[in-house]
mmCIF file of C-alpha atoms in Angstrom:
data_model
loop_
_atom_site.group_PDB
_atom_site.id
_atom_site.type_symbol
_atom_site.label_atom_id
_atom_site.label_comp_id
_atom_site.label_asym_id
_atom_site.label_seq_id
_atom_site.Cartn_x
_atom_site.Cartn_y
_atom_site.Cartn_z
ATOM 1 C CA UNK A 1 -0.694 0.062 -0.410
ATOM 2 C CA UNK A 2 1.223 2.902 -1.029
ATOM 3 C CA UNK A 3 1.364 6.396 1.437
ATOM 4 C CA UNK A 4 0.477 10.056 0.674
ATOM 5 C CA UNK A 5 1.245 11.828 -1.785
ATOM 6 C CA UNK A 6 4.181 14.492 -1.263
ATOM 7 C CA UNK A 7 3.383 17.325 -3.319
ATOM 8 C CA UNK A 8 6.393 19.836 -4.121
ATOM 9 C CA UNK A 9 7.399 23.267 -2.274
ATOM 10 C CA UNK A 10 5.643 25.086 -4.759
ATOM 11 C CA UNK A 11 2.370 23.110 -4.473
ATOM 12 C CA UNK A 12 2.628 23.666 -1.182
ATOM 13 C CA UNK A 13 2.861 26.564 -1.168
ATOM 14 C CA UNK A 14 0.472 27.573 -3.898
ATOM 15 C CA UNK A 15 -2.312 25.721 -1.774
ATOM 16 C CA UNK A 16 -1.245 28.101 1.598
ATOM 17 C CA UNK A 17 -2.020 31.302 -0.823
ATOM 18 C CA UNK A 18 -5.343 29.962 -2.586
ATOM 19 C CA UNK A 19 -6.505 29.773 1.702
ATOM 20 C CA UNK A 20 -5.686 33.046 2.843
ATOM 21 C CA UNK A 21 -7.988 34.009 0.546
ATOM 22 C CA UNK A 22 -10.453 34.952 3.127
ATOM 23 C CA UNK A 23 -14.082 34.995 2.146
ATOM 24 C CA UNK A 24 -15.964 36.648 -0.506
ATOM 25 C CA UNK A 25 -12.556 37.417 -2.178
ATOM 26 C CA UNK A 26 -10.608 36.410 -4.983
ATOM 27 C CA UNK A 27 -7.471 36.883 -6.343
ATOM 28 C CA UNK A 28 -6.174 35.469 -10.231
ATOM 29 C CA UNK A 29 -3.952 32.777 -11.062
ATOM 30 C CA UNK A 30 -1.509 35.973 -12.287
ATOM 31 C CA UNK A 31 -1.030 37.297 -9.025
ATOM 32 C CA UNK A 32 -0.841 34.064 -7.197
ATOM 33 C CA UNK A 33 2.307 33.903 -9.360
ATOM 34 C CA UNK A 34 3.532 37.031 -9.586
ATOM 35 C CA UNK A 35 3.103 36.302 -4.969
ATOM 36 C CA UNK A 36 5.416 33.573 -4.681
ATOM 37 C CA UNK A 37 7.679 35.556 -7.694
ATOM 38 C CA UNK A 38 7.487 31.203 -9.482
ATOM 39 C CA UNK A 39 6.187 29.915 -12.241
ATOM 40 C CA UNK A 40 2.604 31.921 -14.033
ATOM 41 C CA UNK A 41 -0.796 32.050 -14.269
ATOM 42 C CA UNK A 42 -0.587 28.959 -15.570
ATOM 43 C CA UNK A 43 1.462 26.961 -13.527
ATOM 44 C CA UNK A 44 -1.365 28.037 -10.828
ATOM 45 C CA UNK A 45 -3.505 26.816 -12.857
ATOM 46 C CA UNK A 46 -2.327 23.694 -12.883
ATOM 47 C CA UNK A 47 -1.618 22.423 -9.126
ATOM 48 C CA UNK A 48 -4.883 23.603 -8.565
ATOM 49 C CA UNK A 49 -6.613 21.783 -11.072
ATOM 50 C CA UNK A 50 -4.442 18.525 -9.264
ATOM 51 C CA UNK A 51 -4.856 19.465 -5.751
ATOM 52 C CA UNK A 52 -7.153 21.747 -5.571
ATOM 53 C CA UNK A 53 -9.642 20.384 -4.040
ATOM 54 C CA UNK A 54 -9.005 20.780 -0.551
ATOM 55 C CA UNK A 55 -8.839 24.592 -0.550
ATOM 56 C CA UNK A 56 -10.743 27.454 -1.881
ATOM 57 C CA UNK A 57 -10.019 26.792 -5.394
ATOM 58 C CA UNK A 58 -13.364 28.741 -6.283
ATOM 59 C CA UNK A 59 -11.274 32.283 -4.585
ATOM 60 C CA UNK A 60 -8.700 31.874 -7.560
ATOM 61 C CA UNK A 61 -9.673 33.789 -10.563
ATOM 62 C CA UNK A 62 -9.581 33.985 -14.130
ATOM 63 C CA UNK A 63 -8.270 38.142 -14.492
ATOM 64 C CA UNK A 64 -10.922 38.490 -17.218
ATOM 65 C CA UNK A 65 -13.812 38.103 -14.020
ATOM 66 C CA UNK A 66 -15.449 34.676 -16.407
ATOM 67 C CA UNK A 67 -16.321 31.745 -14.159
ATOM 68 C CA UNK A 68 -14.256 29.142 -14.748
ATOM 69 C CA UNK A 69 -15.386 26.759 -17.148
ATOM 70 C CA UNK A 70 -16.967 23.087 -15.782
ATOM 71 C CA UNK A 71 -17.573 24.800 -12.447
ATOM 72 C CA UNK A 72 -19.770 27.380 -13.392
ATOM 73 C CA UNK A 73 -22.404 26.585 -11.182
ATOM 74 C CA UNK A 74 -20.434 25.570 -7.871
ATOM 75 C CA UNK A 75 -18.826 28.253 -7.573
ATOM 76 C CA UNK A 76 -21.284 30.813 -8.292
ATOM 77 C CA UNK A 77 -23.070 29.004 -5.288
ATOM 78 C CA UNK A 78 -19.389 29.327 -3.208
ATOM 79 C CA UNK A 79 -19.367 33.344 -4.364
ATOM 80 C CA UNK A 80 -23.189 34.111 -3.741
ATOM 81 C CA UNK A 81 -22.169 32.306 0.012
ATOM 82 C CA UNK A 82 -20.152 34.419 0.212
ATOM 83 C CA UNK A 83 -20.750 37.456 -1.028
ATOM 84 C CA UNK A 84 -18.154 37.819 -3.177
ATOM 85 C CA UNK A 85 -19.248 40.754 -5.935
ATOM 86 C CA UNK A 86 -20.631 39.946 -8.999
ATOM 87 C CA UNK A 87 -21.613 41.528 -12.272
ATOM 88 C CA UNK A 88 -25.111 41.012 -14.025
ATOM 89 C CA UNK A 89 -24.738 39.461 -17.281
ATOM 90 C CA UNK A 90 -25.756 35.464 -18.302
ATOM 91 C CA UNK A 91 -23.819 34.367 -17.231
ATOM 92 C CA UNK A 92 -21.991 36.718 -14.422
ATOM 93 C CA UNK A 93 -18.613 37.149 -13.563
ATOM 94 C CA UNK A 94 -17.298 38.717 -11.011
ATOM 95 C CA UNK A 95 -16.226 42.628 -10.588
ATOM 96 C CA UNK A 96 -13.065 42.197 -10.127
ATOM 97 C CA UNK A 97 -12.746 46.163 -8.890
ATOM 98 C CA UNK A 98 -14.719 45.316 -5.664
ATOM 99 C CA UNK A 99 -13.555 41.432 -5.893
ATOM 100 C CA UNK A 100 -9.888 41.368 -5.903
ATOM 101 C CA UNK A 101 -8.460 40.910 -2.782
ATOM 102 C CA UNK A 102 -5.701 43.145 -2.388
ATOM 103 C CA UNK A 103 -3.303 40.806 0.815
ATOM 104 C CA UNK A 104 -4.580 42.687 4.061
ATOM 105 C CA UNK A 105 -6.310 41.160 6.877
#
């Protein structure tokens, strides 16, 4: 029987960054990459697609505010429950100006 899977230091840092985002706020994939000074938006997205189920993945978003394809309804339920600012539309988008977290507690 295999033991628990060890993740890389980079993966751990991406997941930790996602966990720090407060409810009702978001960061972009690029924000996290810039904050870590390593990788880029695609690398952050890759980590979250493989390991993000245990962290608030819906708080890490596309820079244009569009909801993650294939996960729109699940993410939207989280945004509404947390009071994350949204823009009207069909489908709705995140209001990035109001929802983006500046990192302050």
